[in-house]
């Protein structure tokens, strides 16, 4: 008979290996299905050509740029705000008010993105259109603003968790030495919580790259190369959603696997660089 | 209390039955579903949805054993999904191509005629265009409303994705297969198109005539306003059939549903929703 503690151990190990192999399996599957497309057209072409299925051109470059612009911009907007919110919850007002905001943020994670997308159409898009008097308001900026709302709750929770994990003795010690709150923050909390903050950024970026509905609903989905944050753009995810209706056997449909592969690699590269930067610290 | 609830349930059943008996006068009406049970899955063209929804609701209200689900996805998706057996009925806002019919052994049922109208925001003073102007707008050659007598703002062109039946008809018959500017923005359904144009005073787009209401303004093309009357009389040329496709000849629930759409009651819904009936 197996020892009592061995059964749960085996279960957990199987689960962990199952998850890992599934993630890897998806990568292999997409790579396998992308090969015919990449072989048929030069890899360079799929990155540089425009998307004109009617004329046999299936470039996904504009969508890769669209995904990058929107997710990076939303991360730039969401990260400082999330960081500030986490500090507010954990350090400035750790009492009832902080708790209240923490619960509020927890509730925010449960709001479906389609709701944000809908709000975006009615509030942000007209505002951007009339403020900048250029374009339709359905643009990279609008999508990034809404997307930053979607990704910030996750980031706030992870940031605040990592800030709270900074040993109490350190902060007390540095306070005793007469450090100002800013010094305490810069010298102790930031270096100690760095790993967790990085995790928060990675998860935020991953969510931003992976989100479909916000971009589909408010970024305009243009197939042109985006040049300006007030230009419309199409993300890889929105592109997949729009093109899945195409014929299963068509070249259009097959290029979707390349899109999916690119999305996967984009997130991997993001995680890799963030981790590498984290190690150097 | 429980006894009371049960009696109430029975009573409402009885009432429902009476109602069915009373309303069952026309042939091929809703009571052909009596005794049927099961699920009918429908997907595809988004122009079809308003009619499909009402028909499905009427059937499900009187026949609780029948479940009908209706999804969008566009004409391309409808044809593909019915061909692969994912749904029993795949809708398309264009006639399926010969290749598609052959590959999936499709049976086509046309139950309404629909126009595809150009639309702008109701506040836009430009509500009449010539074909040439329309083609130039979509190609990006005319890009400011000022050039057409409107305000000095860039024209925001909205289009649909390649698998949309609405797009394919509009492109063929209104744009004469002309270019659509890469700057054009994409809406993913007729409904999304309406929201986009209704919320943007500088937008121009196109959608099923059945979808046009007060929130958007139809644009007359060469002097003909796209509406139920002009599509019916054939004066407005940008029109197409609304099809429901099945893999092989329709059977079971799918057949009854399509027959219902073609019945006087079904054709009534078609008119109610702003389409031209076929019978």
Coordinates of C-alpha atoms in Angstrom, one line a residue:
Chain A
X1 CA 0.0 0.0 0.0
X2 CA 1.1 3.5 -0.7
X3 CA 1.9 5.8 2.1
X4 CA -0.7 8.4 2.9
X5 CA 1.4 11.3 1.7
X6 CA 2.4 9.7 -1.5
X7 CA -1.0 9.7 -3.2
X8 CA -1.5 13.5 -3.0
X9 CA 2.1 13.9 -4.1
X10 CA 1.6 11.8 -7.2
X11 CA -1.7 13.6 -8.0
X12 CA 0.0 17.0 -7.7
X13 CA 3.0 15.9 -9.8
X14 CA 0.7 14.5 -12.5
X15 CA -1.2 17.8 -12.5
X16 CA 1.9 19.8 -12.8
X17 CA 3.4 17.7 -15.6
X18 CA 0.0 17.7 -17.3
X19 CA -0.2 21.5 -17.4
X20 CA 3.4 21.8 -18.5
X21 CA 3.0 19.3 -21.4
X22 CA -0.3 20.9 -22.4
X23 CA 1.4 24.3 -22.7
X24 CA 4.2 22.8 -24.7
X25 CA 1.8 20.6 -26.8
X26 CA -0.1 23.7 -27.9
X27 CA 3.2 25.3 -29.1
X28 CA 4.1 22.1 -31.0
X29 CA 0.6 21.9 -32.5
X30 CA 0.6 25.5 -33.7
X31 CA 4.1 25.2 -35.1
X32 CA 3.2 22.0 -36.9
X33 CA 0.2 23.7 -38.5
X34 CA 2.1 26.9 -39.3
X35 CA 4.9 25.1 -41.2
X36 CA 3.0 24.6 -44.5
X37 CA 2.1 28.3 -44.6
X38 CA 5.6 29.4 -43.7
X39 CA 7.0 27.1 -46.3
X40 CA 4.6 28.2 -49.1
X41 CA 5.3 31.9 -48.6
X42 CA 8.5 33.4 -47.5
X43 CA 8.6 34.1 -43.8
X44 CA 9.6 37.6 -44.6
X45 CA 6.6 38.1 -46.8
X46 CA 4.1 37.2 -44.1
X47 CA 5.7 40.0 -42.0
X48 CA 6.0 42.7 -44.6
X49 CA 3.0 42.2 -47.0
X50 CA -0.3 43.8 -46.3
X51 CA -3.4 41.7 -45.5
X52 CA -5.3 41.6 -48.8
X53 CA -6.9 38.1 -49.0
X54 CA -8.7 39.0 -52.3
X55 CA -5.3 39.5 -53.9
X56 CA -3.5 36.6 -52.4
X57 CA -1.5 38.6 -49.9
X58 CA -1.7 37.4 -46.3
X59 CA 0.7 39.6 -44.3
X60 CA 0.2 39.7 -40.6
X61 CA 2.8 42.4 -39.9
X62 CA 0.2 45.2 -39.2
X63 CA -1.5 42.9 -36.6
X64 CA 1.7 42.1 -34.8
X65 CA 2.5 45.8 -34.6
X66 CA -1.1 46.5 -33.5
X67 CA -0.9 43.9 -30.7
X68 CA 2.5 45.3 -29.5
X69 CA 1.5 48.9 -29.6
X70 CA -1.8 48.4 -27.7
X71 CA -0.4 46.1 -25.1
X72 CA 2.8 48.0 -24.4
X73 CA 0.9 51.3 -24.2
X74 CA -1.7 49.9 -21.9
X75 CA 1.1 48.5 -19.7
X76 CA 2.8 51.8 -19.6
X77 CA -0.4 53.4 -18.5
X78 CA -1.5 50.7 -16.0
X79 CA 1.8 49.9 -14.3
X80 CA 2.4 53.3 -12.5
X81 CA -1.2 53.6 -11.5
X82 CA -1.3 50.0 -10.2
X83 CA 1.9 50.5 -8.3
X84 CA 0.5 53.6 -6.7
X85 CA -2.7 51.8 -5.8
X86 CA -0.8 48.9 -4.3
X87 CA 1.3 51.3 -2.1
X88 CA -1.9 53.1 -1.1
X89 CA -3.5 49.8 0.0
X90 CA -0.5 48.4 1.8
X91 CA 1.5 51.4 3.1
X92 CA -0.3 54.7 3.0
X93 CA -3.7 53.4 4.3
X94 CA -3.2 49.8 5.5
X95 CA -6.3 50.0 7.7
X96 CA -10.0 49.9 6.8
X97 CA -9.7 52.2 3.8
X98 CA -6.9 50.0 2.3
X99 CA -9.0 46.9 2.9
X100 CA -11.9 48.5 1.3
X101 CA -10.0 49.3 -1.9
X102 CA -8.4 45.9 -1.9
X103 CA -11.9 44.3 -2.0
X104 CA -12.9 46.8 -4.6
X105 CA -10.0 45.7 -6.8
X106 CA -10.7 42.1 -6.2
X107 CA -14.2 42.7 -7.4
X108 CA -12.9 44.5 -10.5
X109 CA -11.0 41.3 -11.6
X110 CA -14.3 39.6 -12.1
X111 CA -15.8 42.1 -14.5
X112 CA -15.8 40.6 -18.0
X113 CA -13.8 42.5 -20.6
X114 CA -16.9 42.9 -22.9
X115 CA -18.3 45.2 -20.3
X116 CA -15.2 47.4 -20.5
X117 CA -15.4 47.2 -24.3
X118 CA -19.0 48.4 -24.2
X119 CA -18.2 51.3 -21.9
X120 CA -15.3 52.2 -24.1
X121 CA -17.5 52.5 -27.2
X122 CA -19.9 54.9 -25.3
X123 CA -17.4 56.9 -23.2
X124 CA -13.8 56.8 -24.4
X125 CA -14.2 56.6 -28.1
X126 CA -16.4 59.8 -28.5
X127 CA -14.1 61.6 -26.0
X128 CA -10.9 60.7 -27.9
X129 CA -12.6 61.6 -31.2
X130 CA -13.7 65.0 -30.1
X131 CA -10.5 65.8 -28.1
X132 CA -8.1 65.1 -30.9
X133 CA -10.4 66.0 -33.9
X134 CA -8.7 63.2 -35.9
X135 CA -9.9 59.8 -36.9
X136 CA -12.9 58.0 -35.6
X137 CA -11.8 57.7 -31.9
X138 CA -11.6 54.0 -32.5
X139 CA -7.8 53.8 -32.1
X140 CA -4.8 52.5 -30.3
X141 CA -5.1 55.1 -27.6
X142 CA -8.7 54.3 -26.8
X143 CA -8.1 50.6 -26.7
X144 CA -5.0 51.0 -24.5
X145 CA -6.9 53.1 -22.0
X146 CA -9.7 50.5 -21.6
X147 CA -7.2 47.7 -21.6
X148 CA -5.2 49.3 -18.9
X149 CA -8.4 49.2 -16.7
X150 CA -8.7 45.5 -17.5
X151 CA -5.1 44.6 -16.6
X152 CA -4.6 46.8 -13.6
X153 CA -6.6 44.8 -11.0
X154 CA -4.4 41.8 -11.4
X155 CA -1.3 43.9 -11.2
X156 CA -2.5 45.8 -8.2
X157 CA -3.2 42.6 -6.3
X158 CA 0.1 41.0 -7.1
X159 CA 2.0 44.2 -6.4
X160 CA 0.3 44.7 -3.0
X161 CA 1.0 41.0 -2.2
X162 CA 4.7 41.4 -2.9
X163 CA 4.9 44.7 -1.0
X164 CA 3.3 43.1 2.0
X165 CA 5.8 40.3 1.9
X166 CA 8.7 42.7 2.7
X167 CA 9.8 41.7 6.2
X168 CA 8.4 44.0 8.8
X169 CA 11.8 44.2 10.7
X170 CA 13.4 45.9 7.6
X171 CA 10.8 48.6 7.4
X172 CA 10.8 49.2 11.2
X173 CA 14.6 49.3 11.2
X174 CA 14.8 51.8 8.4
X175 CA 12.1 53.9 10.0
X176 CA 14.1 53.9 13.2
X177 CA 17.1 55.2 11.4
X178 CA 15.1 58.2 10.4
X179 CA 14.4 57.5 6.8
X180 CA 11.7 59.5 5.0
X181 CA 8.8 57.5 3.6
X182 CA 10.2 58.0 0.1
X183 CA 13.6 56.7 1.2
X184 CA 12.0 53.7 2.9
X185 CA 10.1 53.0 -0.3
X186 CA 13.1 53.4 -2.7
X187 CA 15.7 51.7 -0.5
X188 CA 13.8 48.9 1.1
X189 CA 10.4 48.1 -0.3
X190 CA 11.2 48.4 -4.0
X191 CA 14.4 46.1 -4.0
X192 CA 12.7 43.6 -1.7
X193 CA 9.5 43.4 -3.7
X194 CA 11.1 43.5 -7.1
X195 CA 10.5 39.8 -8.0
X196 CA 6.8 40.1 -7.3
X197 CA 6.4 43.3 -9.1
X198 CA 8.0 41.7 -12.2
X199 CA 5.5 38.9 -12.0
X200 CA 2.7 41.4 -11.9
X201 CA 4.1 43.1 -14.9
X202 CA 4.4 39.9 -16.8
X203 CA 0.9 38.8 -16.0
X204 CA -0.4 42.2 -17.0
X205 CA 1.4 42.1 -20.3
X206 CA 0.2 38.6 -20.9
X207 CA -3.4 39.6 -20.3
X208 CA -3.0 42.7 -22.5
X209 CA -1.6 40.8 -25.4
X210 CA -4.1 38.0 -25.0
X211 CA -7.3 40.1 -24.7
X212 CA -9.5 40.0 -27.7
X213 CA -12.7 41.8 -27.1
X214 CA -11.4 45.3 -26.1
X215 CA -9.4 45.6 -29.3
X216 CA -12.1 44.0 -31.4
X217 CA -14.7 46.5 -30.1
X218 CA -12.7 49.7 -29.9
X219 CA -9.5 49.7 -31.8
X220 CA -11.2 49.9 -35.2
X221 CA -9.5 46.7 -36.7
X222 CA -7.9 48.5 -39.7
X223 CA -5.6 46.3 -41.8
X224 CA -3.2 49.2 -42.4
X225 CA 0.2 49.5 -40.6
X226 CA -0.4 51.6 -37.5
X227 CA 1.8 54.7 -37.5
X228 CA 0.3 56.9 -34.7
X229 CA -1.5 56.2 -31.4
X230 CA -4.6 57.9 -32.9
X231 CA -4.6 55.4 -35.8
X232 CA -6.9 52.4 -35.8
X233 CA -5.1 49.1 -35.5
X234 CA -6.0 45.4 -35.5
X235 CA -4.5 43.1 -32.9
X236 CA -3.5 39.5 -33.6
X237 CA -6.3 38.3 -31.3
X238 CA -9.0 40.4 -33.0
X239 CA -7.6 39.3 -36.4
X240 CA -8.1 35.7 -35.4
X241 CA -11.6 36.4 -34.2
X242 CA -12.5 38.2 -37.5
X243 CA -11.0 35.7 -39.9
X244 CA -12.1 32.4 -38.2
X245 CA -15.3 32.8 -40.3
X246 CA -13.3 32.2 -43.5
X247 CA -13.3 28.9 -45.3
X248 CA -11.4 26.2 -43.3
X249 CA -9.4 25.2 -46.3
X250 CA -8.5 28.7 -47.4
X251 CA -5.1 30.2 -47.1
X252 CA -6.6 33.0 -44.9
X253 CA -7.6 30.4 -42.4
X254 CA -4.3 28.7 -42.4
X255 CA -2.4 31.9 -41.7
X256 CA -4.3 32.1 -38.4
X257 CA -2.0 29.4 -37.0
X258 CA 0.9 31.6 -37.8
X259 CA -1.0 34.4 -35.9
X260 CA -1.5 32.1 -32.9
X261 CA 2.1 31.0 -33.0
X262 CA 3.3 34.7 -33.1
X263 CA 1.0 35.5 -30.1
X264 CA 2.5 32.6 -28.2
X265 CA 6.0 33.6 -29.0
X266 CA 5.3 37.3 -28.2
X267 CA 4.2 36.4 -24.7
X268 CA 7.2 34.0 -24.3
X269 CA 9.6 36.7 -25.4
X270 CA 8.0 39.2 -23.0
X271 CA 8.3 36.7 -20.1
X272 CA 11.9 35.8 -21.0
X273 CA 13.1 39.4 -21.1
X274 CA 11.3 40.3 -17.9
X275 CA 12.8 37.3 -16.1
X276 CA 16.3 38.1 -17.5
X277 CA 16.0 41.7 -16.3
X278 CA 14.9 40.4 -13.0
X279 CA 17.9 38.1 -12.6
X280 CA 20.3 41.0 -13.3
X281 CA 18.9 43.0 -10.5
Chain B
X1 CA -49.0 26.0 -1.1
X2 CA -47.3 23.3 -3.2
X3 CA -50.7 22.0 -4.3
X4 CA -51.7 25.6 -5.3
X5 CA -48.5 26.0 -7.3
X6 CA -49.1 22.7 -9.1
X7 CA -52.6 23.6 -9.9
X8 CA -51.4 26.9 -11.3
X9 CA -48.9 25.1 -13.4
X10 CA -51.5 22.8 -14.8
X11 CA -53.9 25.7 -15.4
X12 CA -51.3 27.6 -17.4
X13 CA -50.5 24.5 -19.4
X14 CA -54.2 24.2 -20.2
X15 CA -54.3 27.8 -21.2
X16 CA -51.3 27.4 -23.4
X17 CA -52.9 24.4 -25.1
X18 CA -56.1 26.3 -25.7
X19 CA -54.0 29.1 -27.2
X20 CA -52.3 26.7 -29.6
X21 CA -55.6 25.2 -30.6
X22 CA -57.1 28.7 -31.3
X23 CA -54.1 29.9 -33.2
X24 CA -53.5 26.8 -35.3
X25 CA -55.7 27.8 -38.2
X26 CA -53.1 28.4 -41.0
X27 CA -51.5 25.3 -42.5
X28 CA -47.8 24.7 -41.8
X29 CA -48.0 27.0 -38.8
X30 CA -46.3 26.6 -35.4
X31 CA -48.3 23.5 -34.4
X32 CA -46.4 21.4 -36.9
X33 CA -43.8 21.3 -34.1
X34 CA -46.2 19.5 -31.7
X35 CA -44.6 16.4 -30.3
X36 CA -41.1 17.4 -31.5
X37 CA -38.3 17.7 -29.0
X38 CA -34.6 18.3 -29.2
X39 CA -32.1 21.0 -30.0
X40 CA -31.8 23.0 -33.2
X41 CA -28.5 24.8 -33.7
X42 CA -28.3 27.7 -36.1
X43 CA -25.4 30.0 -36.9
X44 CA -24.0 32.3 -39.6
X45 CA -25.2 35.5 -41.2
X46 CA -26.0 38.3 -38.8
X47 CA -28.6 39.9 -41.0
X48 CA -30.8 36.8 -40.4
X49 CA -30.7 37.0 -36.6
X50 CA -33.7 39.4 -35.9
X51 CA -36.1 37.2 -37.9
X52 CA -34.6 33.9 -36.6
X53 CA -34.8 35.1 -33.0
X54 CA -38.5 35.9 -33.1
X55 CA -39.4 32.7 -35.0
X56 CA -37.3 30.7 -32.5
X57 CA -38.9 32.5 -29.5
X58 CA -42.4 31.8 -30.8
X59 CA -41.7 28.1 -31.3
X60 CA -39.9 27.7 -27.9
X61 CA -42.7 29.5 -26.0
X62 CA -45.3 27.0 -27.2
X63 CA -43.0 23.9 -27.4
X64 CA -40.9 23.8 -24.2
X65 CA -39.2 20.6 -25.3
X66 CA -37.5 22.3 -28.2
X67 CA -34.3 24.3 -27.8
X68 CA -33.2 26.6 -30.6
X69 CA -29.9 28.3 -30.4
X70 CA -28.9 31.1 -32.8
X71 CA -25.3 32.3 -33.2
X72 CA -23.8 34.9 -35.5
X73 CA -20.3 34.5 -37.0
X74 CA -21.0 35.7 -40.6
X75 CA -22.1 34.0 -43.8
X76 CA -18.8 32.2 -44.3
X77 CA -18.9 30.7 -40.8
X78 CA -22.6 29.6 -41.3
X79 CA -21.7 27.7 -44.5
X80 CA -18.6 26.2 -43.0
X81 CA -20.2 25.2 -39.7
X82 CA -23.3 23.5 -41.4
X83 CA -21.0 21.8 -43.8
X84 CA -18.9 20.3 -41.0
X85 CA -22.0 19.3 -39.1
X86 CA -21.5 21.7 -36.2
X87 CA -25.0 23.2 -36.7
X88 CA -28.1 22.0 -38.5
X89 CA -28.8 25.3 -40.2
X90 CA -26.1 27.6 -41.5
X91 CA -27.3 31.0 -42.6
X92 CA -25.7 33.0 -45.3
X93 CA -26.5 36.5 -46.7
X94 CA -25.2 35.5 -50.1
X95 CA -25.8 32.5 -52.3
X96 CA -23.3 29.8 -51.4
X97 CA -20.7 29.4 -54.1
X98 CA -20.8 26.4 -56.5
X99 CA -17.6 25.1 -54.9
X100 CA -19.2 25.4 -51.4
X101 CA -22.4 23.7 -52.5
X102 CA -20.5 20.8 -54.1
X103 CA -18.1 20.3 -51.3
X104 CA -20.7 20.3 -48.5
X105 CA -23.7 19.0 -50.5
X106 CA -25.6 22.0 -49.3
X107 CA -29.4 22.6 -49.8
X108 CA -30.2 26.2 -50.1
X109 CA -33.5 27.8 -48.8
X110 CA -34.1 31.4 -49.6
X111 CA -36.8 32.9 -47.3
X112 CA -36.3 36.7 -47.7
X113 CA -34.8 39.4 -49.8
X114 CA -32.7 42.0 -48.2
X115 CA -31.1 45.2 -49.4
X116 CA -27.7 46.4 -48.3
X117 CA -27.9 50.1 -47.7
X118 CA -25.2 52.7 -47.1
X119 CA -25.6 54.5 -43.8
X120 CA -24.3 57.5 -42.0
X121 CA -24.9 59.2 -38.7
X122 CA -28.4 60.9 -38.5
X123 CA -26.7 64.3 -38.0
X124 CA -24.7 64.1 -41.1
X125 CA -26.1 66.5 -43.8
X126 CA -24.7 64.2 -46.6
X127 CA -27.5 61.7 -47.1
X128 CA -27.4 61.2 -50.9
X129 CA -24.5 60.0 -53.0
X130 CA -23.9 58.9 -56.6
X131 CA -22.3 55.5 -57.2
X132 CA -19.1 57.2 -58.3
X133 CA -18.9 59.2 -55.0
X134 CA -19.6 56.1 -53.0
X135 CA -16.9 54.2 -54.7
X136 CA -14.4 57.0 -54.3
X137 CA -15.3 57.3 -50.6
X138 CA -14.6 53.6 -50.0
X139 CA -11.5 53.7 -52.1
X140 CA -10.2 56.6 -50.0
X141 CA -10.1 59.1 -52.9
X142 CA -12.7 61.3 -51.2
X143 CA -11.7 61.4 -47.6
X144 CA -13.2 64.6 -46.1
X145 CA -17.0 65.3 -45.6
X146 CA -16.3 68.9 -46.8
X147 CA -15.7 67.6 -50.3
X148 CA -19.4 66.4 -50.2
X149 CA -20.8 69.5 -48.6
X150 CA -20.5 68.3 -45.0
X151 CA -18.3 69.4 -42.1
X152 CA -14.6 69.7 -42.4
X153 CA -13.8 66.3 -40.8
X154 CA -12.2 63.1 -42.1
X155 CA -14.5 60.4 -43.4
X156 CA -14.4 57.3 -41.2
X157 CA -15.1 54.4 -43.5
X158 CA -16.4 51.2 -41.8
X159 CA -16.4 47.9 -43.6
X160 CA -16.9 44.2 -42.7
X161 CA -14.6 41.2 -42.9
X162 CA -14.1 39.2 -46.1
X163 CA -16.4 36.4 -45.0
X164 CA -19.4 38.7 -44.6
X165 CA -22.2 38.1 -47.0
X166 CA -23.3 41.7 -46.6
X167 CA -19.8 42.9 -47.6
X168 CA -19.7 40.6 -50.7
X169 CA -23.0 41.9 -52.0
X170 CA -22.2 45.6 -51.2
X171 CA -18.8 45.2 -52.8
X172 CA -20.1 43.6 -56.0
X173 CA -23.2 45.7 -56.5
X174 CA -22.6 49.1 -54.9
X175 CA -18.8 49.4 -55.2
X176 CA -18.6 47.6 -58.6
X177 CA -15.8 45.4 -57.1
X178 CA -13.8 48.6 -56.5
X179 CA -11.0 48.9 -53.9
X180 CA -11.7 49.3 -50.2
X181 CA -9.1 51.6 -48.6
X182 CA -6.8 49.9 -46.1
X183 CA -7.6 52.7 -43.7
X184 CA -11.2 51.4 -43.5
X185 CA -12.2 50.2 -40.0
X186 CA -13.8 46.8 -39.4
X187 CA -17.1 46.0 -37.7
X188 CA -17.6 42.3 -36.9
X189 CA -21.4 42.1 -37.5
X190 CA -24.4 44.1 -38.7
X191 CA -25.1 45.0 -35.1
X192 CA -21.5 46.2 -34.5
X193 CA -21.8 48.2 -37.7
X194 CA -24.9 49.9 -36.4
X195 CA -23.3 50.8 -33.1
X196 CA -20.2 52.1 -34.8
X197 CA -22.1 54.4 -37.2
X198 CA -24.7 55.5 -34.7
X199 CA -22.0 56.6 -32.3
X200 CA -19.8 58.4 -34.8
X201 CA -21.0 61.5 -36.6
X202 CA -18.3 61.2 -39.3
X203 CA -18.8 57.5 -40.1
X204 CA -20.0 55.8 -43.2
X205 CA -20.8 52.1 -43.4
X206 CA -23.2 49.7 -44.9
X207 CA -25.7 47.2 -43.5
X208 CA -28.7 45.0 -44.0
X209 CA -31.8 47.2 -44.7
X210 CA -33.6 45.2 -42.0
X211 CA -31.1 46.6 -39.5
X212 CA -31.6 50.3 -40.4
X213 CA -33.6 52.3 -37.8
X214 CA -33.6 55.8 -36.4
X215 CA -30.2 55.5 -34.9
X216 CA -28.6 55.7 -38.4
X217 CA -29.6 57.5 -41.6
X218 CA -29.9 55.6 -44.9
X219 CA -28.0 57.2 -47.8
X220 CA -29.8 57.5 -51.1
X221 CA -27.7 55.9 -53.9
X222 CA -28.2 57.6 -57.3
X223 CA -31.4 59.0 -56.0
X224 CA -32.9 55.8 -54.6
X225 CA -33.3 55.5 -50.9
X226 CA -32.7 52.0 -49.5
X227 CA -35.8 50.8 -47.8
X228 CA -38.3 48.0 -47.8
X229 CA -40.3 49.5 -50.7
X230 CA -37.5 50.2 -53.1
X231 CA -35.9 46.8 -52.4
X232 CA -39.2 45.1 -53.0
X233 CA -39.9 47.0 -56.3
X234 CA -36.3 46.3 -57.5
X235 CA -35.5 50.0 -57.8
X236 CA -32.8 49.7 -55.2
X237 CA -30.3 47.4 -56.8
X238 CA -28.0 46.4 -54.0
X239 CA -30.0 43.4 -52.7
X240 CA -29.5 39.8 -52.0
X241 CA -31.4 36.7 -50.8
X242 CA -31.2 35.6 -47.2
X243 CA -30.5 31.9 -47.3
X244 CA -30.7 29.1 -44.7
X245 CA -28.5 26.2 -45.8
X246 CA -28.6 22.6 -44.6
X247 CA -26.2 19.7 -45.4
X248 CA -28.2 17.6 -47.7
X249 CA -32.0 18.2 -47.8
X250 CA -33.4 19.6 -44.6
X251 CA -34.8 17.0 -42.2
X252 CA -36.5 16.9 -38.8
X253 CA -36.5 20.1 -36.8
X254 CA -34.4 22.0 -39.4
X255 CA -37.0 21.2 -42.1
X256 CA -39.9 22.3 -39.9
X257 CA -38.1 25.5 -38.9
X258 CA -37.4 26.4 -42.5
X259 CA -41.0 25.5 -43.5
X260 CA -42.2 27.8 -40.7
X261 CA -40.1 30.7 -42.0
X262 CA -41.7 30.1 -45.4
X263 CA -45.2 29.9 -43.9
X264 CA -47.5 33.0 -43.9
X265 CA -46.7 33.4 -40.2
X266 CA -43.0 33.2 -40.8
X267 CA -43.2 35.6 -43.8
X268 CA -45.1 38.0 -41.5
X269 CA -42.1 38.1 -39.2
X270 CA -39.9 38.7 -42.3
X271 CA -42.0 41.8 -43.2
X272 CA -42.1 42.9 -39.5
X273 CA -38.3 43.0 -39.3
X274 CA -37.9 45.1 -42.5
X275 CA -37.2 42.4 -45.1
X276 CA -39.0 41.6 -48.3
X277 CA -40.9 38.3 -48.2
X278 CA -40.4 35.7 -50.9
X279 CA -44.0 34.4 -50.9

